[in-house]
Short mmCIF file of C-alpha atoms in Angstrom, two decimals:
data_model
loop_
_atom_site.label_atom_id
_atom_site.label_comp_id
_atom_site.label_asym_id
_atom_site.label_seq_id
_atom_site.Cartn_x
_atom_site.Cartn_y
_atom_site.Cartn_z
CA MET A 9 -0.04 0.03 -0.06
CA ASP A 10 3.05 2.17 0.72
CA LEU A 11 3.91 2.02 -2.90
CA PHE A 12 0.69 3.22 -4.11
CA PHE A 13 0.82 6.34 -1.93
CA GLN A 14 4.27 7.04 -3.06
CA LEU A 15 3.32 6.64 -6.69
CA THR A 16 0.20 8.90 -6.05
CA LEU A 17 2.07 11.45 -4.16
CA ALA A 18 4.86 11.56 -6.85
CA GLY A 19 2.25 11.74 -9.41
CA LEU A 20 0.51 14.61 -7.72
CA ALA A 21 3.97 16.47 -7.76
CA ILE A 22 4.71 15.73 -11.44
CA GLY A 23 0.93 16.37 -12.34
CA SER A 24 1.11 19.73 -10.53
CA ILE A 25 4.00 20.84 -13.03
CA TYR A 26 1.88 19.48 -15.86
CA SER A 27 -0.94 21.78 -14.40
CA CYS A 28 1.25 24.74 -14.76
CA ILE A 29 1.93 24.21 -18.51
CA ALA A 30 -1.71 23.03 -19.02
CA LEU A 31 -2.91 26.33 -17.25
CA ALA A 32 -0.48 28.65 -19.56
CA VAL A 33 -1.67 26.82 -22.59
CA VAL A 34 -5.34 27.16 -21.71
CA MET A 35 -4.82 30.79 -20.89
CA ILE A 36 -3.56 31.53 -24.25
CA TYR A 37 -6.09 29.19 -25.82
CA GLN A 38 -8.95 31.17 -24.20
CA ALA A 39 -7.91 34.53 -25.67
CA THR A 40 -6.57 33.37 -29.23
CA ASP A 41 -8.19 29.98 -29.79
CA HIS A 42 -4.74 28.51 -30.45
CA PHE A 43 -2.40 26.10 -28.65
CA ASN A 44 0.82 27.76 -28.14
CA PHE A 45 3.16 24.94 -28.91
CA ALA A 46 6.15 26.81 -27.90
CA GLN A 47 5.02 26.96 -24.34
CA GLY A 48 7.38 24.31 -23.31
CA GLU A 49 10.36 25.68 -24.98
CA MET A 50 9.61 29.11 -23.39
CA ALA A 51 9.67 27.28 -20.18
CA MET A 52 12.80 25.62 -20.95
CA PHE A 53 14.47 28.91 -21.93
CA SER A 54 13.29 30.48 -18.65
CA THR A 55 14.98 27.48 -16.84
CA PHE A 56 18.22 28.04 -18.49
CA ILE A 57 18.01 31.74 -17.59
CA ALA A 58 17.67 30.65 -13.94
CA TRP A 59 20.52 28.25 -14.42
CA THR A 60 22.86 31.22 -15.83
CA LEU A 61 21.89 33.22 -12.86
CA LEU A 62 22.76 30.39 -10.57
CA GLY A 63 26.14 30.32 -12.34
CA ILE A 64 26.90 33.80 -11.51
CA GLY A 65 26.40 33.04 -7.75
CA LEU A 66 22.90 34.01 -6.97
CA PRO A 67 20.95 31.83 -4.33
CA VAL A 68 18.56 29.47 -6.01
CA TRP A 69 15.39 31.18 -4.95
CA VAL A 70 16.65 34.52 -6.13
CA ALA A 71 17.57 32.95 -9.52
CA ALA A 72 14.22 31.52 -9.79
CA VAL A 73 12.30 34.49 -8.97
CA LEU A 74 14.41 36.64 -11.36
CA ALA A 75 13.85 34.04 -14.15
CA VAL A 76 10.23 34.09 -13.65
CA ALA A 77 10.11 37.92 -13.65
CA ALA A 78 12.15 37.91 -16.85
CA SER A 79 9.84 35.40 -18.48
CA PHE A 80 6.83 37.48 -17.72
CA VAL A 81 8.47 40.44 -19.66
CA ALA A 82 9.61 38.15 -22.29
CA GLY A 83 5.99 36.77 -22.91
CA ILE A 84 4.68 40.29 -23.26
CA VAL A 85 7.54 41.09 -25.62
CA ILE A 86 6.95 37.91 -27.82
CA GLU A 87 3.40 38.73 -27.99
CA ARG A 88 3.78 42.34 -28.94
CA THR A 89 6.41 41.56 -31.54
CA ILE A 90 5.69 38.24 -32.93
CA ILE A 91 2.25 37.15 -32.20
CA LYS A 92 0.41 40.51 -32.64
CA PRO A 93 1.26 41.09 -36.44
CA VAL A 94 -0.27 37.64 -37.14
CA GLU A 95 -3.41 37.72 -34.94
CA ASN A 96 -5.67 38.07 -37.81
CA ALA A 97 -3.81 35.73 -40.25
CA PRO A 98 -5.23 32.34 -41.10
CA VAL A 99 -5.15 29.60 -38.71
CA LEU A 100 -2.31 27.60 -40.63
CA ASN A 101 0.07 30.83 -40.56
CA GLN A 102 -0.24 31.28 -36.69
CA ILE A 103 0.54 27.47 -36.27
CA VAL A 104 3.48 27.84 -38.21
CA VAL A 105 4.63 30.81 -36.11
CA PHE A 106 4.13 28.80 -33.02
CA ILE A 107 6.09 25.91 -34.32
CA ALA A 108 8.98 28.30 -35.65
CA LEU A 109 9.13 29.95 -32.18
CA LEU A 110 9.18 26.28 -30.62
CA MET A 111 12.30 25.36 -32.90
CA ILE A 112 13.89 28.75 -32.76
CA LEU A 113 13.97 28.74 -28.92
CA ASN A 114 15.18 25.13 -28.88
CA ASN A 115 17.94 25.86 -31.21
CA VAL A 116 19.10 28.94 -29.75
CA ALA A 117 19.01 27.44 -26.25
CA GLY A 118 21.40 24.48 -27.73
CA TRP A 119 23.67 27.17 -29.31
CA ILE A 120 24.09 29.25 -26.04
CA TRP A 121 23.89 26.71 -23.50
CA GLU A 122 24.78 23.32 -25.61
CA PHE A 123 23.02 20.30 -25.69
CA THR A 124 24.57 18.40 -22.89
CA ILE A 125 22.43 17.47 -19.83
CA LYS A 126 22.91 19.60 -16.92
CA PRO A 127 21.85 19.02 -13.13
CA PHE A 128 19.47 21.66 -11.65
CA PRO A 129 19.14 22.27 -8.01
CA SER A 130 16.04 21.85 -6.04
CA LEU A 131 14.34 24.95 -4.69
CA PHE A 132 13.72 23.03 -1.44
CA PRO A 133 16.18 21.88 1.11
CA GLU A 134 16.84 17.92 1.55
CA ASP A 135 16.19 18.11 5.12
CA LEU A 136 12.57 19.48 5.96
CA GLY A 137 13.04 18.83 9.71
CA PHE A 138 11.09 15.62 9.21
CA HIS A 139 11.27 12.42 7.15
CA SER A 140 8.95 10.70 5.19
CA ASP A 141 9.03 7.47 3.20
CA LEU A 142 6.08 8.46 1.10
CA VAL A 143 7.24 11.48 -0.50
CA SER A 144 10.53 13.35 -1.25
CA PRO A 145 11.17 16.82 0.12
CA HIS A 146 11.23 17.93 -3.64
CA ASN A 147 8.07 16.47 -4.58
CA LEU A 148 6.45 18.03 -1.44
CA GLY A 149 7.88 21.28 -2.12
CA VAL A 150 6.59 21.23 -5.60
CA ILE A 151 3.16 20.39 -4.68
CA ALA A 152 2.99 23.17 -2.13
CA LEU A 153 4.47 25.95 -4.30
CA THR A 154 2.54 24.96 -7.31
CA LEU A 155 -0.73 24.91 -5.23
CA LEU A 156 0.34 28.60 -3.88
CA VAL A 157 1.08 29.90 -7.30
CA LEU A 158 -2.33 28.38 -8.77
CA LEU A 159 -4.06 29.94 -5.84
CA GLY A 160 -2.62 33.23 -6.51
CA ILE A 161 -3.53 33.23 -10.07
CA PHE A 162 -6.96 32.27 -9.29
CA LEU A 163 -7.45 35.15 -6.80
CA PHE A 164 -6.01 37.49 -9.36
CA PHE A 165 -8.46 36.42 -12.03
CA ARG A 166 -11.39 36.31 -9.64
CA PHE A 167 -10.86 39.46 -7.69
CA THR A 168 -8.86 42.21 -9.39
CA ARG A 169 -9.93 44.62 -11.71
CA VAL A 170 -7.25 43.62 -14.32
CA GLY A 171 -8.08 40.13 -13.90
CA LEU A 172 -11.76 40.63 -14.80
CA ALA A 173 -10.79 42.64 -17.67
CA MET A 174 -8.32 40.12 -18.87
CA ARG A 175 -11.19 37.50 -18.62
CA ALA A 176 -13.59 39.84 -20.60
CA ALA A 177 -11.11 40.72 -23.22
CA ALA A 178 -10.50 37.09 -23.94
CA ALA A 179 -14.52 36.22 -23.89
CA ASN A 180 -15.84 39.30 -25.95
CA PRO A 181 -12.96 41.66 -27.20
CA ASP A 182 -15.45 44.09 -28.88
CA SER A 183 -17.56 44.35 -25.70
CA ALA A 184 -14.39 44.68 -23.67
CA ARG A 185 -13.21 47.52 -25.85
CA LEU A 186 -16.41 49.34 -25.45
CA VAL A 187 -16.12 49.58 -21.64
CA GLY A 188 -12.53 50.92 -22.29
CA VAL A 189 -10.43 47.72 -21.90
CA SER A 190 -7.35 47.91 -23.79
CA VAL A 191 -7.76 44.33 -25.40
CA GLY A 192 -4.28 44.22 -27.03
CA TRP A 193 -2.59 44.79 -23.70
CA MET A 194 -4.69 42.33 -21.84
CA LEU A 195 -3.71 39.76 -24.56
CA ALA A 196 -0.05 40.67 -24.25
CA LEU A 197 -0.30 40.31 -20.20
CA GLY A 198 -2.03 37.02 -20.75
CA TRP A 199 1.32 35.79 -22.62
CA GLY A 200 3.27 37.31 -19.87
CA LEU A 201 1.47 35.45 -17.27
CA ALA A 202 1.54 32.31 -19.18
CA ALA A 203 5.26 32.70 -19.60
CA ALA A 204 5.79 33.01 -15.92
CA ILE A 205 3.65 30.19 -14.93
CA GLY A 206 5.56 27.99 -17.61
CA ALA A 207 8.71 29.12 -15.99
CA VAL A 208 7.65 28.07 -12.58
CA GLY A 209 6.82 24.50 -14.18
CA GLY A 210 10.19 24.51 -15.95
CA ILE A 211 12.26 25.35 -12.80
CA LEU A 212 10.48 22.82 -10.70
CA VAL A 213 10.82 19.96 -13.44
CA ALA A 214 14.31 20.41 -14.12
CA PRO A 215 15.76 18.71 -11.03
CA ILE A 216 13.73 15.85 -11.94
CA VAL A 217 14.10 15.51 -15.59
CA TYR A 218 17.67 17.47 -15.68
CA LEU A 219 18.11 20.53 -17.71
CA ASP A 220 18.55 20.39 -21.47
CA PRO A 221 16.96 22.12 -24.52
CA ASN A 222 14.69 19.12 -24.92
CA MET A 223 13.62 18.83 -21.48
CA MET A 224 10.17 19.97 -21.86
CA SER A 225 9.08 17.90 -24.92
CA GLY A 226 7.55 15.17 -22.69
CA VAL A 227 6.26 17.57 -20.16
CA LEU A 228 4.43 19.67 -22.75
CA LEU A 229 2.84 16.48 -24.26
CA TYR A 230 1.48 15.83 -20.76
CA GLY A 231 0.56 19.32 -20.19
CA PHE A 232 -1.56 19.21 -23.47
CA ALA A 233 -3.09 15.99 -22.45
CA GLY A 234 -3.92 17.52 -19.14
CA ALA A 235 -5.38 20.48 -20.75
CA LEU A 236 -7.58 18.55 -23.14
CA LEU A 237 -8.68 16.13 -20.43
CA GLY A 238 -9.63 18.87 -17.99
CA GLY A 239 -11.29 21.05 -20.86
CA VAL A 240 -9.60 23.72 -22.89
CA SER A 241 -12.27 26.08 -22.06
CA SER A 242 -11.65 25.73 -18.16
CA PRO A 243 -8.54 27.04 -16.60
CA SER A 244 -9.52 24.99 -13.27
CA GLY A 245 -10.35 22.05 -15.34
CA ALA A 246 -6.77 22.29 -16.95
CA VAL A 247 -5.15 22.30 -13.50
CA LEU A 248 -7.11 19.19 -12.25
CA GLY A 249 -6.44 17.54 -15.75
CA GLY A 250 -2.71 18.02 -15.09
CA LEU A 251 -2.92 16.55 -11.82
CA ILE A 252 -4.95 13.52 -12.94
CA VAL A 253 -2.51 12.95 -15.83
CA GLY A 254 0.40 12.97 -13.54
CA VAL A 255 -1.17 10.52 -11.30
CA LEU A 256 -2.24 8.15 -14.05
CA GLU A 257 0.99 8.29 -15.59
CA ASN A 258 2.59 6.88 -12.50
CA TRP A 259 -0.04 4.32 -12.10
CA VAL A 260 0.33 3.11 -15.68
CA GLY A 261 4.05 3.08 -15.32
CA GLN A 262 3.95 0.72 -12.22
CA TYR A 263 0.70 -1.46 -12.78
CA VAL A 264 0.50 -1.84 -16.41
CA PRO A 265 2.88 -4.51 -17.70
CA GLY A 266 5.49 -2.79 -19.78
CA GLY A 267 3.82 0.48 -18.63
CA SER A 268 7.15 2.15 -17.81
CA GLU A 269 7.92 2.07 -21.51
CA LEU A 270 4.53 3.25 -22.60
CA LYS A 271 4.27 6.37 -20.41
CA LEU A 272 4.40 8.74 -23.34
CA THR A 273 2.25 6.66 -25.69
CA PHE A 274 -0.34 6.80 -22.75
CA ALA A 275 -0.31 10.58 -22.98
CA LEU A 276 -0.79 10.43 -26.66
CA ILE A 277 -3.65 7.85 -26.24
CA LEU A 278 -5.32 10.01 -23.72
CA ILE A 279 -5.02 13.08 -25.97
CA ILE A 280 -6.57 11.16 -28.92
CA GLY A 281 -9.17 9.64 -26.73
CA VAL A 282 -10.34 12.90 -25.44
CA LEU A 283 -10.40 14.44 -28.77
CA MET A 284 -12.45 11.52 -30.01
CA PHE A 285 -14.99 10.99 -27.19
CA LYS A 286 -15.09 14.04 -25.02
CA PRO A 287 -13.78 17.20 -27.11
CA ASN A 288 -14.83 19.41 -24.37
CA GLY A 289 -12.95 17.75 -21.64
CA ILE A 290 -14.25 16.47 -18.34
CA PHE A 291 -14.67 19.90 -16.91
CA GLY A 292 -15.19 21.80 -20.05
CA LEU A 293 -17.98 24.44 -19.51
CA THR A 294 -20.91 24.46 -21.82
CA VAL A 295 -21.91 28.27 -22.05
CA ILE A 296 -25.55 28.64 -21.43
CA LYS A 297 -27.04 31.11 -23.71
CA ARG A 298 -30.40 32.48 -24.07
CA VAL A 299 -31.63 34.78 -26.84
CA MET B 5 -21.95 74.29 -29.00
CA ALA B 6 -23.12 70.75 -29.86
CA LEU B 7 -21.81 67.91 -27.77
CA LEU B 8 -21.63 65.54 -30.89
CA GLU B 9 -20.79 66.93 -34.39
CA VAL B 10 -20.57 64.79 -37.38
CA LYS B 11 -19.69 66.09 -40.85
CA GLY B 12 -19.47 64.43 -44.13
CA LEU B 13 -19.10 60.83 -42.51
CA LYS B 14 -18.32 57.91 -44.86
CA ALA B 15 -17.79 54.45 -43.56
CA TYR B 16 -16.39 51.46 -45.32
CA TYR B 17 -16.48 47.66 -44.59
CA ARG B 18 -13.40 46.65 -46.70
CA GLN B 19 -14.49 47.80 -50.15
CA VAL B 20 -17.97 48.24 -49.28
CA GLN B 21 -19.04 51.78 -48.75
CA ALA B 22 -21.82 51.86 -45.88
CA LEU B 23 -22.19 55.63 -45.27
CA HIS B 24 -22.11 58.34 -48.03
CA GLY B 25 -21.49 61.54 -46.31
CA VAL B 26 -23.73 61.78 -43.11
CA ASP B 27 -24.12 64.89 -41.45
CA PHE B 28 -25.78 65.35 -37.78
CA SER B 29 -25.35 66.85 -34.31
CA LEU B 30 -26.54 66.22 -30.88
CA ASP B 31 -26.92 68.82 -28.12
CA GLU B 32 -25.77 68.37 -24.44
CA GLY B 33 -28.59 66.58 -22.34
CA GLY B 34 -30.48 65.86 -25.68
CA ILE B 35 -31.74 62.67 -27.10
CA THR B 36 -31.45 62.18 -30.92
CA THR B 37 -32.81 59.27 -32.73
CA ILE B 38 -31.43 57.78 -36.02
CA LEU B 39 -34.27 55.96 -37.57
CA GLY B 40 -34.16 53.84 -40.74
CA ALA B 41 -34.62 50.47 -42.43
CA ASN B 42 -32.21 47.42 -42.18
CA GLY B 43 -29.11 48.08 -43.76
CA ALA B 44 -29.70 52.05 -43.75
CA GLY B 45 -26.38 52.52 -41.85
CA LYS B 46 -27.55 53.08 -38.46
CA THR B 47 -25.46 50.53 -36.68
CA THR B 48 -22.42 51.74 -38.60
CA THR B 49 -22.92 55.26 -37.68
CA LEU B 50 -22.52 54.30 -34.09
CA ARG B 51 -19.61 52.06 -34.77
CA ALA B 52 -18.08 55.04 -36.52
CA ILE B 53 -18.23 56.98 -33.35
CA CYS B 54 -16.76 54.35 -31.34
CA ARG B 55 -13.83 53.87 -34.05
CA MET B 56 -14.97 50.43 -34.83
CA VAL B 57 -15.14 50.89 -38.56
CA ARG B 58 -12.98 52.71 -40.99
CA THR B 59 -14.18 56.19 -41.79
CA GLU B 60 -13.55 59.49 -43.61
CA GLY B 61 -15.12 62.84 -42.50
CA GLU B 62 -15.17 64.56 -39.17
CA ILE B 63 -16.63 63.30 -35.86
CA ARG B 64 -16.29 66.00 -32.95
CA PHE B 65 -17.12 65.10 -29.49
CA ASP B 66 -17.07 68.17 -27.08
CA GLY B 67 -14.83 69.86 -29.80
CA GLN B 68 -12.31 67.02 -29.71
CA ASP B 69 -11.67 65.08 -32.89
CA LEU B 70 -12.38 61.28 -32.46
CA THR B 71 -11.20 60.00 -35.71
CA GLY B 72 -7.84 58.51 -35.29
CA MET B 73 -8.42 57.50 -31.51
CA ALA B 74 -8.65 53.90 -30.30
CA THR B 75 -12.13 52.60 -29.19
CA GLU B 76 -10.87 52.41 -25.61
CA LYS B 77 -9.81 56.26 -25.56
CA VAL B 78 -13.24 57.10 -26.97
CA VAL B 79 -14.92 55.41 -23.97
CA GLN B 80 -12.39 57.31 -21.65
CA LEU B 81 -13.97 60.48 -22.93
CA GLY B 82 -17.47 59.46 -21.56
CA ILE B 83 -19.00 57.85 -24.53
CA ALA B 84 -20.86 54.52 -23.53
CA HIS B 85 -21.92 52.20 -26.38
CA VAL B 86 -24.95 49.83 -25.52
CA PRO B 87 -24.19 47.51 -28.68
CA GLU B 88 -26.33 45.76 -31.22
CA GLY B 89 -26.67 42.29 -29.60
CA ARG B 90 -26.23 43.67 -26.09
CA GLY B 91 -22.56 42.66 -25.82
CA THR B 92 -23.21 40.75 -22.74
CA PHE B 93 -20.05 39.09 -21.11
CA VAL B 94 -22.04 35.80 -20.72
CA ARG B 95 -19.68 33.95 -18.47
CA GLN B 96 -19.30 36.71 -16.05
CA SER B 97 -21.84 37.53 -13.48
CA VAL B 98 -24.25 40.39 -13.67
CA GLU B 99 -22.43 42.28 -10.87
CA GLU B 100 -19.07 41.45 -12.89
CA ASN B 101 -20.77 42.90 -15.98
CA LEU B 102 -21.51 46.14 -14.22
CA GLN B 103 -18.12 46.37 -12.60
CA LEU B 104 -16.42 45.97 -16.14
CA GLY B 105 -18.66 49.07 -17.10
CA ALA B 106 -16.70 50.94 -14.67
CA TYR B 107 -13.27 49.76 -15.83
CA THR B 108 -12.09 53.30 -16.82
CA ARG B 109 -12.85 54.59 -13.22
CA SER B 110 -10.87 53.95 -9.95
CA ASN B 111 -12.88 55.13 -7.15
CA LYS B 112 -14.15 52.00 -5.54
CA ALA B 113 -16.81 53.83 -3.21
CA GLU B 114 -18.28 55.52 -6.07
CA ILE B 115 -18.42 52.38 -8.31
CA HIS B 116 -20.18 50.66 -5.54
CA ALA B 117 -22.67 53.43 -5.13
CA ASP B 118 -23.29 53.39 -8.84
CA ILE B 119 -23.88 49.69 -8.80
CA GLU B 120 -26.66 50.42 -6.25
CA ARG B 121 -27.92 53.07 -8.55
CA VAL B 122 -28.28 50.66 -11.62
CA TYR B 123 -30.16 48.26 -9.21
CA GLU B 124 -32.53 50.83 -8.35
CA TYR B 125 -33.24 51.47 -12.03
CA PHE B 126 -33.27 47.78 -12.91
CA PRO B 127 -34.53 45.87 -9.77
CA ARG B 128 -34.54 42.52 -11.57
CA LEU B 129 -30.65 43.03 -12.13
CA ARG B 130 -30.24 42.97 -8.29
CA GLU B 131 -32.20 39.76 -8.02
CA ARG B 132 -29.92 38.27 -10.30
CA GLN B 133 -26.51 39.99 -9.31
CA LYS B 134 -24.79 36.74 -8.82
CA GLN B 135 -26.07 34.92 -11.79
CA GLN B 136 -24.12 34.16 -14.87
CA ALA B 137 -25.18 36.96 -17.24
CA GLY B 138 -25.68 34.62 -20.25
CA THR B 139 -28.55 32.91 -18.47
CA LEU B 140 -30.60 36.30 -18.24
CA SER B 141 -33.64 36.71 -20.57
CA GLY B 142 -33.25 38.84 -23.60
CA GLY B 143 -34.81 41.93 -21.72
CA GLU B 144 -32.64 41.65 -18.60
CA GLN B 145 -29.71 41.50 -20.93
CA GLN B 146 -30.81 44.81 -22.56
CA MET B 147 -31.22 46.11 -19.10
CA LEU B 148 -27.68 44.84 -18.10
CA ALA B 149 -26.36 46.42 -21.21
CA ILE B 150 -27.82 49.67 -20.34
CA GLY B 151 -26.70 49.42 -16.83
CA ARG B 152 -23.23 48.51 -17.68
CA ALA B 153 -23.15 51.75 -19.97
CA LEU B 154 -24.31 53.70 -17.13
CA MET B 155 -21.51 52.48 -14.94
CA LEU B 156 -19.24 54.71 -17.06
CA ARG B 157 -21.09 57.68 -15.79
CA PRO B 158 -21.26 58.64 -19.58
CA ARG B 159 -21.75 62.12 -20.96
CA LEU B 160 -23.21 60.50 -24.15
CA MET B 161 -24.86 56.98 -24.39
CA LEU B 162 -25.10 55.45 -27.94
CA LEU B 163 -27.95 52.93 -27.89
CA ASP B 164 -28.46 50.44 -30.74
CA GLU B 165 -31.86 48.97 -31.15
CA PRO B 166 -32.67 48.59 -27.43
CA SER B 167 -36.04 47.22 -28.53
CA PHE B 168 -34.69 44.73 -30.64
CA GLY B 169 -36.35 41.17 -30.35
CA LEU B 170 -38.10 41.99 -27.29
CA ALA B 171 -41.84 41.80 -26.29
CA PRO B 172 -43.87 45.11 -26.45
CA LEU B 173 -44.33 45.23 -22.69
CA ILE B 174 -40.51 44.91 -21.91
CA VAL B 175 -39.70 47.47 -24.55
CA GLN B 176 -42.16 49.92 -22.86
CA GLU B 177 -40.58 49.33 -19.49
CA ILE B 178 -36.98 49.85 -20.78
CA TYR B 179 -37.88 53.14 -22.55
CA GLU B 180 -39.76 54.49 -19.38
CA ILE B 181 -36.42 53.69 -17.74
CA MET B 182 -34.44 55.39 -20.40
CA LYS B 183 -36.65 58.34 -19.90
CA ARG B 184 -35.90 58.40 -16.19
CA ILE B 185 -32.19 58.23 -16.63
CA ARG B 186 -32.36 61.25 -18.90
CA GLY B 187 -34.38 63.07 -16.34
CA GLN B 188 -32.00 62.07 -13.37
CA GLU B 189 -28.74 61.78 -14.92
CA GLY B 190 -28.88 64.40 -17.67
CA THR B 191 -27.28 61.90 -19.88
CA SER B 192 -27.23 62.66 -23.66
CA MET B 193 -28.32 59.80 -25.84
CA LEU B 194 -27.94 59.00 -29.49
CA LEU B 195 -30.51 56.31 -30.20
CA VAL B 196 -30.75 54.05 -33.12
CA GLU B 197 -34.10 52.29 -33.76
CA GLN B 198 -36.28 50.47 -36.22
CA ASN B 199 -39.06 51.08 -34.08
CA ALA B 200 -39.83 54.53 -35.07
CA ASN B 201 -42.79 55.23 -32.87
CA ILE B 202 -41.28 54.41 -29.56
CA ALA B 203 -37.94 56.16 -30.58
CA LEU B 204 -39.80 59.53 -31.63
CA ASN B 205 -41.77 59.52 -28.45
CA LEU B 206 -38.50 59.66 -26.47
CA ALA B 207 -36.20 61.75 -28.80
CA ASP B 208 -36.11 65.51 -29.19
CA HIS B 209 -34.60 65.16 -32.68
CA ALA B 210 -34.69 62.71 -35.44
CA TYR B 211 -32.69 61.77 -38.43
CA LEU B 212 -33.95 59.61 -41.18
CA LEU B 213 -31.19 57.29 -42.87
CA GLU B 214 -31.53 55.76 -46.14
CA THR B 215 -28.84 53.52 -47.76
CA GLY B 216 -26.19 55.53 -45.83
CA GLU B 217 -27.58 59.02 -46.49
CA VAL B 218 -29.68 61.34 -44.35
CA VAL B 219 -32.85 62.04 -46.26
CA MET B 220 -34.82 63.98 -43.59
CA SER B 221 -34.03 65.33 -40.16
CA GLY B 222 -36.01 67.50 -37.68
CA GLU B 223 -37.82 67.77 -34.32
CA SER B 224 -39.32 64.51 -33.29
CA HIS B 225 -42.99 65.60 -32.79
CA VAL B 226 -42.97 67.17 -36.36
CA ILE B 227 -41.73 63.97 -38.11
CA ARG B 228 -44.04 61.99 -35.92
CA ASP B 229 -46.95 64.19 -36.87
CA ASP B 230 -46.24 64.30 -40.78
CA GLU B 231 -48.25 61.61 -42.36
CA ASN B 232 -46.50 61.72 -45.57
CA VAL B 233 -43.20 61.10 -43.90
CA ARG B 234 -44.60 58.30 -41.69
CA LYS B 235 -46.02 56.36 -44.61
CA SER B 236 -43.21 56.74 -46.93
CA TYR B 237 -40.42 56.34 -44.64
CA LEU B 238 -41.40 54.92 -41.25
CA GLY B 239 -44.06 52.44 -42.59
CA TYR B 240 -46.77 52.98 -39.97
#
């Protein structure tokens, strides 16, 4: 039974990282109707920035916070310079831009930092003052920190004026303009926030998967699976979806024969399955509308 | 001086010209209505003022040129647009819709007081304040749209067919409240309607639009009482 709890808690930890990526993807999807395929590579790039800051001697928490802040700014800059010019372009053009962004970030990271695998320190101490056989200090820290970040995001969207304006701009841009919301800047802010959340995910997953330019490929896939499972129209659904995928992934790896080789396949099956049978996801909202 | 002054207004949707040089003006505190059939250019005229369509010509609000401004800047000048189709934020609550109307304002106490005032005009909205706005009936959504516009404390309200798709009793109720709003807030209104009868009863001035041009204008009661005009342009 201990093994089951260990697997589940580790699954929740990795799942909360998937939740970060899923939430980032969903935030941009809600505003633009597109998946940002580069979300993972943006997070990877952010993690390398944190790694560089560590290299010049900054403490790990300072490096992480600075990297997240830098990612927020970079997200805004990317939206303003690369995404905004194509926002009215045909769908295919936009997808090409996202994929180009993915490949450019991947290659530039490889060029700057090389493709060798690097260790990345955990944000959390080895010794938490108590010992548990069920969950590692890093995983416990991951769960706690992501919950805090997600709660912060939720409160921001739910209770602040700018959060409300961002929701309005994503849901009904014309009406939002008519109450004085600058829709373009709300989109840019959304990109900034998504990039920052992604950076948190990247920095938390790096100690587990190690740091290299390709470290996010699997994580992004699980993040997508989580977003689709929860429902791309529902940010909280995406978060729950990410957690579910993390736990299921661990269960499959342990209890399905040959499962440890099939973890990624499982994510793909999940994506295809959801798209075929429940395209709105389990928590996807159906908008009630009366005319 | 007129609060709103429009001269030689032309508007385009891509290559299609929707307005062919429209002139009109509106005095502070007044209600002016623009009447016309479907496709006459009524909605386009309102969209032109809010800079949501490409235009040529002059649009002056309180002496200030609006052409070249972004929509959100026009709103900041105190122009509230109650759009065609009501523009409800369907997934937000009624109260959040009202808060969005006050987006350009910052004094929380005043905003709160204004939400209360909107509820006084529209008691039905108070009953539904926590409800998802998309679940409201058409009439309630129209009330919400007007309430949202009021939250700006506008100097000028642009109203795009507030009677559209509503039962006659509800239309009457909404027009009664608009009359009260004009009396109590002194808000100027530019009202676009297909329902000429009810609009002429509320407005001081009227313009008749036909295929993107003003074909007649004058005081509302004169137009209302002119049988020829009524028969040839208003169809009743």
